CSV table of C-alpha atoms and ligand atoms in Angstrom, one decimal:
chain,number,residue,atom,x,y,z
A,1,MET,CA,25.4,-69.9,13.8
A,2,ASN,CA,23.9,-73.4,13.5
A,3,GLN,CA,25.2,-76.2,11.4
A,4,SER,CA,23.6,-74.9,8.2
A,5,GLY,CA,25.4,-71.6,8.7
A,6,ARG,CA,22.2,-69.8,9.7
A,7,THR,CA,22.2,-67.4,12.6
A,8,SER,CA,20.7,-69.1,15.7
A,9,PHE,CA,19.7,-68.3,19.2
A,10,ALA,CA,22.8,-68.4,21.4
A,11,THR,CA,21.4,-70.6,24.2
A,12,LYS,CA,18.6,-73.1,24.6
A,13,PHE,CA,17.3,-71.0,27.4
A,14,GLY,CA,17.3,-67.9,25.1
A,15,ALA,CA,15.4,-69.9,22.4
A,16,VAL,CA,12.7,-71.0,24.9
A,17,LEU,CA,12.3,-67.5,26.4
A,18,ALA,CA,12.1,-65.9,23.0
A,19,THR,CA,9.5,-68.4,21.8
A,20,ALA,CA,7.6,-68.2,25.1
A,21,GLY,CA,7.8,-64.4,24.6
A,22,SER,CA,5.9,-64.8,21.4
A,23,ALA,CA,3.3,-67.0,23.0
A,24,VAL,CA,2.9,-64.8,26.1
A,25,GLY,CA,1.2,-61.6,25.2
A,26,LEU,CA,-2.1,-59.7,25.1
A,27,GLY,CA,-3.6,-63.1,24.3
A,28,ASN,CA,-2.9,-64.2,27.9
A,29,VAL,CA,-3.4,-60.9,29.8
A,30,TRP,CA,-6.2,-59.4,27.7
A,31,ARG,CA,-8.0,-62.0,25.5
A,32,PHE,CA,-7.9,-64.9,27.9
A,33,PRO,CA,-9.4,-63.1,30.9
A,34,TYR,CA,-12.2,-61.5,29.0
A,35,MET,CA,-13.1,-64.7,27.2
A,36,THR,CA,-13.0,-66.6,30.5
A,37,GLY,CA,-15.3,-63.9,32.0
A,38,GLU,CA,-17.8,-64.2,29.1
A,39,ASP,CA,-17.6,-68.0,28.6
A,40,GLY,CA,-18.2,-69.4,32.1
A,41,GLY,CA,-14.9,-69.2,34.0
A,42,ALA,CA,-13.4,-72.6,34.8
A,43,ALA,CA,-15.6,-74.4,32.3
A,44,PHE,CA,-14.0,-72.4,29.5
A,45,ILE,CA,-10.5,-73.0,31.0
A,46,LEU,CA,-11.0,-76.8,30.9
A,47,ILE,CA,-12.1,-76.8,27.3
A,48,TYR,CA,-9.2,-74.5,26.5
A,49,LEU,CA,-6.8,-76.9,28.3
A,50,VAL,CA,-8.0,-79.8,26.1
A,51,CYS,CA,-7.4,-77.6,23.0
A,52,VAL,CA,-3.9,-76.8,24.1
A,53,LEU,CA,-3.0,-80.4,24.9
A,54,MET,CA,-4.7,-82.1,21.9
A,55,LEU,CA,-4.2,-79.5,19.2
A,56,GLY,CA,-1.8,-76.8,20.5
A,57,ILE,CA,1.2,-78.8,21.4
A,58,PRO,CA,1.2,-81.2,18.4
A,59,GLY,CA,0.6,-78.1,16.2
A,60,MET,CA,3.6,-76.3,17.7
A,61,ILE,CA,5.8,-79.3,17.2
A,62,SER,CA,4.7,-79.6,13.5
A,63,GLU,CA,5.6,-75.9,12.9
A,64,PHE,CA,8.9,-76.4,14.7
A,65,ILE,CA,9.8,-79.4,12.5
A,66,ILE,CA,9.1,-77.5,9.3
A,67,GLY,CA,11.1,-74.4,10.4
A,68,ARG,CA,14.1,-76.2,11.8
A,69,HIS,CA,14.4,-78.7,9.0
A,70,ALA,CA,14.3,-76.0,6.3
A,71,GLY,CA,16.3,-73.3,8.2
A,72,SER,CA,14.6,-70.5,6.2
A,73,ASN,CA,11.7,-68.1,6.2
A,74,ALA,CA,8.2,-69.6,6.4
A,75,ALA,CA,7.3,-69.5,2.7
A,76,ARG,CA,10.5,-71.2,1.6
A,77,ALA,CA,10.3,-73.6,4.5
A,78,TYR,CA,6.9,-74.9,3.4
A,79,ARG,CA,8.1,-75.2,-0.2
A,80,ARG,CA,11.2,-77.1,0.8
A,81,LEU,CA,9.4,-79.7,2.9
A,82,ALA,CA,6.8,-80.8,0.4
A,83,ALA,CA,7.0,-81.6,-3.2
A,84,GLY,CA,4.1,-79.5,-4.4
A,85,LYS,CA,4.7,-75.8,-4.8
A,86,ALA,CA,1.1,-75.2,-3.6
A,87,TRP,CA,2.3,-75.7,0.0
A,88,MET,CA,4.4,-72.6,-0.3
A,89,LEU,CA,1.0,-70.7,-0.3
A,90,ILE,CA,0.5,-71.9,3.3
A,91,GLY,CA,3.8,-70.3,4.3
A,92,VAL,CA,2.9,-67.1,2.5
A,93,MET,CA,-0.6,-67.2,4.1
A,94,GLY,CA,1.2,-67.4,7.5
A,95,VAL,CA,3.3,-64.4,6.6
A,96,LEU,CA,0.2,-62.4,5.6
A,97,THR,CA,-1.7,-63.6,8.7
A,98,SER,CA,1.1,-62.4,10.9
A,99,MET,CA,1.0,-59.0,9.3
A,100,ILE,CA,-2.7,-58.6,9.9
A,101,VAL,CA,-2.2,-59.7,13.5
A,102,LEU,CA,0.6,-57.3,14.0
A,103,GLY,CA,-1.5,-54.5,12.5
A,104,PHE,CA,-4.5,-54.9,14.9
A,105,TYR,CA,-2.4,-56.1,17.8
A,106,ALA,CA,-0.3,-52.9,17.7
A,107,VAL,CA,-3.5,-50.9,18.2
A,108,VAL,CA,-4.4,-52.6,21.4
A,109,ALA,CA,-0.7,-52.5,22.5
A,110,GLY,CA,-0.9,-48.8,21.8
A,111,TRP,CA,-3.9,-48.4,24.0
A,112,CYS,CA,-1.8,-50.0,26.7
A,113,LEU,CA,0.9,-47.4,26.2
A,114,GLN,CA,-1.7,-44.6,26.5
A,115,TYR,CA,-3.1,-46.2,29.6
A,116,LEU,CA,0.4,-46.6,31.1
A,117,TYR,CA,1.0,-42.9,30.5
A,118,ALA,CA,-2.5,-42.0,31.8
A,119,SER,CA,-1.9,-44.1,35.0
A,120,LEU,CA,1.5,-42.4,35.5
A,121,VAL,CA,0.1,-38.9,35.3
A,122,GLY,CA,-3.0,-39.8,37.3
A,123,GLN,CA,-5.5,-39.4,34.5
A,124,LEU,CA,-7.4,-42.5,35.3
A,125,SER,CA,-8.6,-41.6,38.7
A,126,GLY,CA,-12.2,-40.6,38.2
A,127,ASP,CA,-15.5,-42.4,38.8
A,128,ALA,CA,-16.9,-45.2,36.6
A,129,ASN,CA,-18.6,-42.8,34.1
A,130,TYR,CA,-15.4,-40.8,33.8
A,131,VAL,CA,-13.4,-44.0,33.0
A,132,ALA,CA,-15.9,-45.2,30.4
A,133,ALA,CA,-15.9,-41.7,28.8
A,134,TYR,CA,-12.1,-41.6,28.9
A,135,PHE,CA,-11.9,-44.9,26.9
A,136,ASN,CA,-14.6,-43.7,24.5
A,137,ASP,CA,-12.9,-40.3,23.9
A,138,PHE,CA,-9.5,-41.8,23.5
A,139,THR,CA,-10.6,-44.5,20.9
A,140,HIS,CA,-12.6,-41.9,19.0
A,141,ASN,CA,-9.7,-39.5,18.8
A,142,PRO,CA,-8.5,-39.4,15.1
A,143,VAL,CA,-4.8,-39.1,16.0
A,144,MET,CA,-3.8,-40.6,19.4
A,145,PRO,CA,-4.7,-44.3,18.9
A,146,ALA,CA,-2.9,-44.4,15.5
A,147,PHE,CA,0.0,-42.5,17.0
A,148,TRP,CA,0.6,-45.0,19.8
A,149,ALA,CA,0.1,-48.0,17.5
A,150,VAL,CA,2.7,-46.7,15.1
A,151,ALA,CA,5.0,-45.9,18.0
A,152,PHE,CA,4.6,-49.5,19.2
A,153,ILE,CA,5.5,-50.9,15.8
A,154,LEU,CA,8.6,-48.6,15.6
A,155,ILE,CA,9.8,-49.9,19.0
A,156,THR,CA,9.4,-53.4,17.7
A,157,HIS,CA,11.2,-52.5,14.5
A,158,PHE,CA,14.1,-51.2,16.6
A,159,VAL,CA,14.5,-54.5,18.4
A,160,VAL,CA,14.1,-56.7,15.3
A,161,VAL,CA,16.7,-54.8,13.2
A,162,HIS,CA,19.3,-55.7,15.8
A,163,GLY,CA,19.1,-59.3,14.7
A,164,ILE,CA,18.3,-62.6,16.4
A,165,HIS,CA,20.9,-62.7,19.0
A,166,SER,CA,21.6,-59.1,19.9
A,167,GLY,CA,18.0,-58.0,19.3
A,168,ILE,CA,15.3,-60.6,19.9
A,169,GLU,CA,17.2,-63.0,22.3
A,170,LYS,CA,18.7,-60.2,24.5
A,171,VAL,CA,15.4,-58.4,24.8
A,172,SER,CA,13.5,-61.6,25.6
A,173,ASN,CA,16.0,-62.6,28.3
A,174,LEU,CA,15.4,-59.2,29.9
A,175,LEU,CA,11.6,-58.8,29.5
A,176,MET,CA,10.3,-62.3,30.3
A,177,PRO,CA,11.7,-62.5,33.8
A,178,THR,CA,10.5,-58.9,34.4
A,179,LEU,CA,7.1,-59.9,33.2
A,180,PHE,CA,6.9,-62.8,35.6
A,181,ILE,CA,8.0,-60.6,38.6
A,182,LEU,CA,5.3,-58.0,37.7
A,183,LEU,CA,2.7,-60.7,37.4
A,184,ILE,CA,3.5,-62.3,40.8
A,185,VAL,CA,3.4,-58.9,42.5
A,186,LEU,CA,0.0,-58.1,41.0
A,187,VAL,CA,-1.5,-61.5,41.7
A,188,GLY,CA,-0.3,-61.2,45.4
A,189,ALA,CA,-1.9,-57.8,45.8
A,190,SER,CA,-5.2,-58.8,44.1
A,191,CYS,CA,-5.6,-62.1,46.1
A,192,MET,CA,-5.1,-60.3,49.4
A,193,LEU,CA,-8.2,-58.1,48.9
A,194,PRO,CA,-11.2,-58.9,51.0
A,195,GLY,CA,-13.7,-61.2,49.2
A,196,ALA,CA,-11.0,-62.1,46.6
A,197,TRP,CA,-11.8,-65.8,47.0
A,198,ARG,CA,-15.0,-65.4,44.9
A,199,GLY,CA,-12.8,-64.5,41.9
A,200,VAL,CA,-10.6,-67.6,42.6
A,201,ASP,CA,-13.7,-69.7,42.9
A,202,PHE,CA,-15.0,-68.4,39.5
A,203,LEU,CA,-11.7,-69.4,38.0
A,204,LEU,CA,-11.5,-72.8,39.5
A,205,ASN,CA,-15.1,-74.0,39.7
A,206,PRO,CA,-16.6,-74.9,36.3
A,207,ASP,CA,-20.1,-73.7,35.5
A,208,PHE,CA,-21.1,-75.7,32.4
A,209,SER,CA,-24.4,-74.0,32.0
A,210,LYS,CA,-22.6,-71.1,30.4
A,211,VAL,CA,-21.0,-73.3,27.8
A,212,SER,CA,-22.8,-72.5,24.5
A,213,SER,CA,-21.9,-73.8,21.1
A,214,THR,CA,-19.5,-70.9,20.4
A,215,VAL,CA,-17.4,-71.6,23.4
A,216,PHE,CA,-15.5,-74.4,21.6
A,217,LEU,CA,-14.6,-72.2,18.8
A,218,ASP,CA,-13.6,-69.5,21.2
A,219,ALA,CA,-11.4,-71.9,23.1
A,220,LEU,CA,-9.9,-73.2,19.9
A,221,GLY,CA,-9.3,-69.7,18.5
A,222,GLN,CA,-7.8,-68.7,21.8
A,223,ALA,CA,-5.4,-71.7,21.9
A,224,PHE,CA,-4.2,-70.9,18.4
A,225,PHE,CA,-3.8,-67.2,19.1
A,226,SER,CA,-2.1,-67.6,22.5
A,227,LEU,CA,0.4,-70.2,21.2
A,228,SER,CA,1.0,-68.1,18.1
A,229,LEU,CA,0.0,-71.1,15.9
A,230,GLY,CA,-0.8,-71.0,12.2
A,231,THR,CA,1.0,-67.7,11.6
A,232,ALA,CA,4.4,-69.2,10.6
A,233,CYS,CA,5.8,-67.5,13.7
A,234,LEU,CA,6.9,-70.8,15.4
A,235,CYS,CA,8.2,-72.0,12.1
A,236,THR,CA,10.3,-68.9,11.7
A,237,TYR,CA,11.7,-69.0,15.2
A,238,ALA,CA,12.4,-72.7,14.9
A,239,SER,CA,14.6,-71.9,11.9
A,240,TYR,CA,17.0,-70.3,14.5
A,241,PHE,CA,16.9,-73.4,16.8
A,242,SER,CA,20.0,-75.5,17.2
A,243,ARG,CA,20.0,-79.1,15.9
A,244,ARG,CA,20.2,-80.3,19.5
A,245,THR,CA,17.0,-78.6,20.7
A,246,ASN,CA,14.4,-81.2,21.7
A,247,LEU,CA,11.4,-79.9,19.8
A,248,ALA,CA,8.7,-81.7,21.6
A,249,LYS,CA,10.1,-80.8,25.0
A,250,THR,CA,10.4,-77.1,24.0
A,251,ALA,CA,6.7,-77.1,22.8
A,252,CYS,CA,5.6,-78.5,26.1
A,253,GLN,CA,7.7,-76.0,28.1
A,254,ILE,CA,6.2,-73.1,26.1
A,255,ALA,CA,2.6,-74.4,26.4
A,256,ILE,CA,3.1,-74.7,30.2
A,257,ILE,CA,4.6,-71.2,30.5
A,258,ASP,CA,1.8,-69.8,28.4
A,259,MET,CA,-0.9,-71.5,30.4
A,260,LEU,CA,0.6,-70.5,33.6
A,261,VAL,CA,0.7,-66.8,32.6
A,262,ALA,CA,-2.9,-67.0,31.4
A,263,ILE,CA,-4.1,-68.5,34.7
A,264,LEU,CA,-2.0,-66.0,36.7
A,265,ALA,CA,-3.5,-63.2,34.6
A,266,GLY,CA,-6.9,-64.5,35.7
A,267,LEU,CA,-5.8,-64.6,39.3
A,268,MET,CA,-4.7,-61.0,39.0
A,269,ILE,CA,-8.0,-59.7,37.5
A,270,PHE,CA,-10.9,-61.8,38.8
A,271,PRO,CA,-10.2,-61.7,42.6
A,272,ALA,CA,-9.8,-57.9,42.4
A,273,ALA,CA,-13.0,-57.5,40.2
A,274,PHE,CA,-15.1,-59.8,42.5
A,275,SER,CA,-13.9,-58.2,45.6
A,276,VAL,CA,-15.5,-54.9,44.6
A,277,GLY,CA,-18.6,-56.6,43.0
A,278,ILE,CA,-17.7,-55.8,39.4
A,279,SER,CA,-18.7,-58.4,36.9
A,280,PRO,CA,-15.9,-59.6,34.7
A,281,ASP,CA,-18.0,-60.3,31.6
A,282,SER,CA,-17.5,-56.9,29.9
A,283,GLY,CA,-15.7,-58.4,26.9
A,284,PRO,CA,-12.7,-56.8,25.2
A,285,ALA,CA,-13.2,-53.6,27.3
A,286,LEU,CA,-12.5,-55.5,30.5
A,287,ILE,CA,-9.0,-54.2,31.0
A,288,PHE,CA,-9.6,-50.7,29.8
A,289,ILE,CA,-12.9,-49.8,31.3
A,290,THR,CA,-13.6,-52.3,34.1
A,291,LEU,CA,-10.1,-52.6,35.6
A,292,PRO,CA,-9.4,-48.9,36.3
A,293,ASN,CA,-12.6,-48.9,38.3
A,294,VAL,CA,-11.5,-52.1,40.1
A,295,PHE,CA,-8.1,-50.6,41.0
A,296,ARG,CA,-9.7,-47.4,42.3
A,297,GLU,CA,-12.4,-49.1,44.4
A,298,ALA,CA,-10.4,-52.0,45.7
A,299,PHE,CA,-7.7,-49.7,46.9
A,300,ALA,CA,-9.9,-46.8,47.9
A,301,SER,CA,-8.3,-46.7,51.4
A,302,MET,CA,-4.8,-46.8,50.0
A,303,PRO,CA,-4.8,-44.8,46.8
A,304,ILE,CA,-1.0,-45.0,46.4
A,305,VAL,CA,-1.3,-48.8,46.2
A,306,GLY,CA,-4.0,-48.5,43.6
A,307,TYR,CA,-1.8,-46.0,41.7
A,308,ILE,CA,1.2,-48.4,41.7
A,309,MET,CA,-1.0,-51.4,40.8
A,310,SER,CA,-2.4,-49.5,37.8
A,311,VAL,CA,1.0,-48.4,36.6
A,312,LEU,CA,2.5,-51.9,37.0
A,313,PHE,CA,-0.5,-53.5,35.3
A,314,TYR,CA,-0.3,-51.4,32.1
A,315,MET,CA,3.5,-51.8,32.1
A,316,LEU,CA,3.0,-55.6,32.2
A,317,LEU,CA,0.6,-55.4,29.3
A,318,ALA,CA,2.9,-53.3,27.2
A,319,LEU,CA,5.9,-55.6,27.9
A,320,ALA,CA,3.9,-58.8,27.2
A,321,ALA,CA,2.7,-57.2,23.9
A,322,LEU,CA,6.2,-56.3,22.9
A,323,THR,CA,7.7,-59.8,23.1
A,324,SER,CA,4.8,-60.9,20.9
A,325,THR,CA,5.0,-58.1,18.3
A,326,ILE,CA,8.7,-58.8,18.0
A,327,SER,CA,8.0,-62.4,16.9
A,328,MET,CA,5.3,-61.3,14.5
A,329,HIS,CA,7.6,-58.7,13.0
A,330,GLU,CA,10.4,-61.3,12.5
A,331,ILE,CA,8.2,-63.5,10.3
A,332,GLY,CA,7.8,-60.7,7.7
A,333,THR,CA,11.3,-59.4,8.1
A,334,ALA,CA,12.9,-62.9,7.4
A,335,PHE,CA,10.5,-63.3,4.5
A,336,PHE,CA,11.3,-60.1,2.8
A,337,HIS,CA,15.0,-60.3,3.6
A,338,GLU,CA,15.4,-63.7,2.1
A,339,GLU,CA,12.8,-63.7,-0.7
A,340,LEU,CA,13.6,-60.2,-2.1
A,341,HIS,CA,17.3,-60.7,-1.5
A,342,CYS,CA,17.5,-57.4,0.3
A,343,SER,CA,19.3,-56.5,3.6
A,344,ARG,CA,17.6,-57.4,6.9
A,345,ARG,CA,17.2,-53.7,7.6
A,346,ILE,CA,15.2,-53.1,4.3
A,347,GLY,CA,13.2,-56.3,4.9
A,348,ALA,CA,12.3,-55.0,8.4
A,349,THR,CA,11.4,-51.6,6.9
A,350,ILE,CA,9.0,-53.1,4.4
A,351,GLU,CA,7.3,-55.1,7.2
A,352,THR,CA,7.1,-52.0,9.4
A,353,VAL,CA,5.5,-49.8,6.6
A,354,VAL,CA,2.8,-52.4,5.7
A,355,CYS,CA,1.9,-53.1,9.3
A,356,CYS,CA,1.7,-49.4,10.2
A,357,VAL,CA,-0.8,-48.9,7.4
A,358,ILE,CA,-3.0,-51.8,8.7
A,359,ALA,CA,-2.6,-50.5,12.2
A,360,ILE,CA,-3.7,-46.9,11.3
A,361,LEU,CA,-6.8,-48.2,9.5
A,362,CYS,CA,-7.7,-50.5,12.5
A,363,ALA,CA,-7.1,-47.7,14.9
A,364,LEU,CA,-9.4,-45.3,13.0
A,365,SER,CA,-12.1,-48.0,12.6
A,366,CYS,CA,-12.6,-48.0,16.4
A,367,GLY,CA,-14.2,-44.6,16.5
A,368,ALA,CA,-12.8,-41.8,14.4
A,369,TYR,CA,-14.1,-43.4,11.1
A,370,LYS,CA,-16.8,-45.9,11.8
A,371,GLY,CA,-17.2,-46.5,8.0
A,372,LEU,CA,-14.1,-48.7,8.2
A,373,SER,CA,-16.1,-51.8,9.0
A,374,ILE,CA,-16.6,-55.2,7.4
A,375,ALA,CA,-19.6,-57.4,8.0
A,376,GLY,CA,-20.9,-55.3,10.8
A,377,ARG,CA,-17.6,-55.4,12.7
A,378,THR,CA,-15.0,-52.6,13.1
A,379,LEU,CA,-11.9,-53.3,11.1
A,380,LEU,CA,-10.1,-54.2,14.3
A,381,ASP,CA,-12.7,-56.7,15.4
A,382,PHE,CA,-12.8,-58.1,11.9
A,383,CYS,CA,-9.0,-58.6,11.8
A,384,ASP,CA,-9.1,-60.3,15.2
A,385,PHE,CA,-12.0,-62.6,14.0
A,386,LEU,CA,-10.4,-63.3,10.6
A,387,THR,CA,-7.1,-64.3,12.0
A,388,ALA,CA,-7.9,-66.1,15.3
A,389,GLN,CA,-11.0,-67.9,14.0
A,390,ILE,CA,-10.3,-68.5,10.4
A,391,LEU,CA,-6.7,-68.0,9.1
A,392,MET,CA,-4.8,-69.4,12.1
A,393,PRO,CA,-6.9,-72.6,12.4
A,394,VAL,CA,-6.7,-73.1,8.6
A,395,GLY,CA,-2.9,-72.5,8.7
A,396,ALA,CA,-2.6,-75.0,11.6
A,397,LEU,CA,-4.8,-77.5,9.8
A,398,ALA,CA,-2.7,-77.3,6.7
A,399,THR,CA,0.5,-77.7,8.7
A,400,CYS,CA,-0.8,-80.8,10.5
A,401,LEU,CA,-1.9,-82.3,7.2
A,402,LEU,CA,1.5,-81.5,5.6
A,403,ILE,CA,3.5,-83.1,8.5
A,404,GLY,CA,1.1,-86.0,8.9
A,405,TRP,CA,0.6,-87.0,5.3
A,406,PHE,CA,2.9,-85.3,2.9
A,407,VAL,CA,6.4,-84.8,4.3
A,408,PRO,CA,8.6,-88.0,4.1
A,409,LYS,CA,8.3,-89.8,7.5
A,410,ARG,CA,12.1,-90.0,7.8
A,411,ILE,CA,12.3,-86.2,8.0
A,412,VAL,CA,9.5,-86.0,10.5
A,413,ARG,CA,11.0,-88.7,12.7
A,414,ASP,CA,14.5,-87.4,12.5
A,415,GLU,CA,13.4,-83.9,13.6
A,416,PHE,CA,11.1,-85.1,16.3
A,417,THR,CA,13.6,-87.5,17.8
A,418,ASN,CA,16.8,-85.6,17.0
A,419,ARG,CA,17.9,-88.5,14.8
A,420,GLY,CA,16.6,-91.2,17.1
A,421,THR,CA,18.2,-89.9,20.2
A,422,THR,CA,15.3,-88.5,22.3
A,423,TRP,CA,11.5,-89.0,22.8
A,424,VAL,CA,11.5,-92.0,20.4
A,425,LYS,CA,8.6,-93.7,22.2
A,426,VAL,CA,6.3,-90.6,22.0
A,427,TYR,CA,6.8,-90.2,18.2
A,428,GLY,CA,4.0,-92.7,17.3
A,429,ILE,CA,1.5,-90.9,19.5
A,430,PHE,CA,2.5,-87.5,18.0
A,431,LEU,CA,2.1,-88.8,14.5
A,432,PHE,CA,-1.3,-90.3,15.2
A,433,ILE,CA,-2.5,-87.0,16.7
A,434,VAL,CA,-1.3,-84.8,13.8
A,435,ARG,CA,-2.6,-87.3,11.2
A,436,PHE,CA,-6.0,-87.9,12.6
A,437,VAL,CA,-7.0,-86.1,15.8
A,438,CYS,CA,-5.9,-82.5,14.9
A,439,PRO,CA,-7.5,-82.4,11.4
A,440,VAL,CA,-10.7,-84.0,12.6
A,441,CYS,CA,-11.1,-81.7,15.6
A,442,ILE,CA,-10.3,-78.5,13.6
A,443,ILE,CA,-12.7,-79.5,10.8
A,444,ALA,CA,-15.4,-80.5,13.3
A,445,VAL,CA,-15.2,-77.1,15.0
A,446,PHE,CA,-15.4,-75.4,11.6
A,447,LEU,CA,-18.5,-77.4,10.6
A,448,HIS,CA,-20.1,-76.8,13.9
A,449,GLN,CA,-19.5,-73.1,13.5
A,450,ALA,CA,-21.1,-73.2,10.0
A,451,GLY,CA,-24.1,-75.0,11.5
A,452,VAL,CA,-23.5,-78.3,9.6
A,453,VAL,CA,-23.2,-80.5,12.8
B,501,LIG,N1,0.6,-65.4,21.1
B,501,LIG,C1,0.5,-64.0,21.1
B,501,LIG,C2,-0.4,-63.6,22.4
B,501,LIG,O1,-0.9,-64.4,23.1
B,501,LIG,C3,-0.1,-63.4,19.9
B,501,LIG,C4,0.6,-63.8,18.6
B,501,LIG,C5,-0.2,-64.3,17.6
B,501,LIG,C6,2.0,-63.8,18.5
B,501,LIG,C7,0.5,-64.7,16.4
B,501,LIG,C8,2.6,-64.1,17.3
B,501,LIG,C9,1.8,-64.6,16.3
B,501,LIG,O2,-0.6,-62.5,22.6
């Protein structure tokens, strides 16, 4: 319990790991590598880094301030901090965004479960055409993708109903270290392959000729997605932080862990891909079509190592996805539980049912029912686009405006500095960034996307 009588994470370490677990996910191991592959390698990474530093960290701190100060679910938190009721809509929008994200995210997480199973039973060991056909057949199947997506949401539900301490914190304490170990093993194996340095070079040497106008929006969207910003997730988790937690330091720690995992994921994928001459710019299909070929060809002389690599890789993906889906689920669970005055179990059940429906529709849109598309995109792609490139940046923009201009400065200062006891000198810089830099940058990127500037 924290001072306000609300359940809280038992330890600071647990709080950091759980929140880092939210940040680290398919965004790092799936989205970041394919975007880096498409958008010019190191050049994209540099732009991404600037987005994380200038917008990501201040945005995270802003959400933390709202969540910890209010000590409640996101909708109520936004309403409590600002005078106007309209701000509550931003919290509600965050809850809705997180439901859409959980819906489509569970589909990709479900693909990982299928691929974990397929790797275990040796179903992925055919030539390139076979692997491409395997992905196509699987995603066009009317039952299996939806089945795995629902299974993933049910596993998430099982963790969340056990509560903050016995469910979320315990599972994060176990999964996050496991994830790191898996990642290090895979990076080691990939970097030892002959010709691996070309992949490392691709990741570390910027090629600015590939930087087109959409790269900035991609990098911004990726920063928001990867740091779980603009979905009320950080706000909800911060409501379980203790009063002594240093919010700015925690945000920096999480951004560093998140960046580290993304770079390590790149160091796991690109060296292996380049060593067998496979181009890494195949988009979202990178880890489901390109990588099985990479594993097979790179370890052709040692098939057992290829087998183990493949199993560990899909296990890593599934675990990373789980720590994130848990955090998305908690947003809605806390919301329904507190706003509908029902038990946590019922709140979690409502969240599960709604997200399962979204997930089933997204899963079917990928192949079985092509009619489920919006604006020329499959429902799954559309949900990804809508959340990462519109709803999350809008949520983050509103959060920065709220903290920078509308919440009484005394509250912001007290939360940022823990009542004047830490990081007092940095407070002014933080306030300047959330008042001016973040809103201007986010709006500029939007205008640029709309073709205005
Ligand atoms: N940050 C997660 C990832 O990188 C995704 C996420 C988005 C989690 C929104 C929670 C809320 O995979």
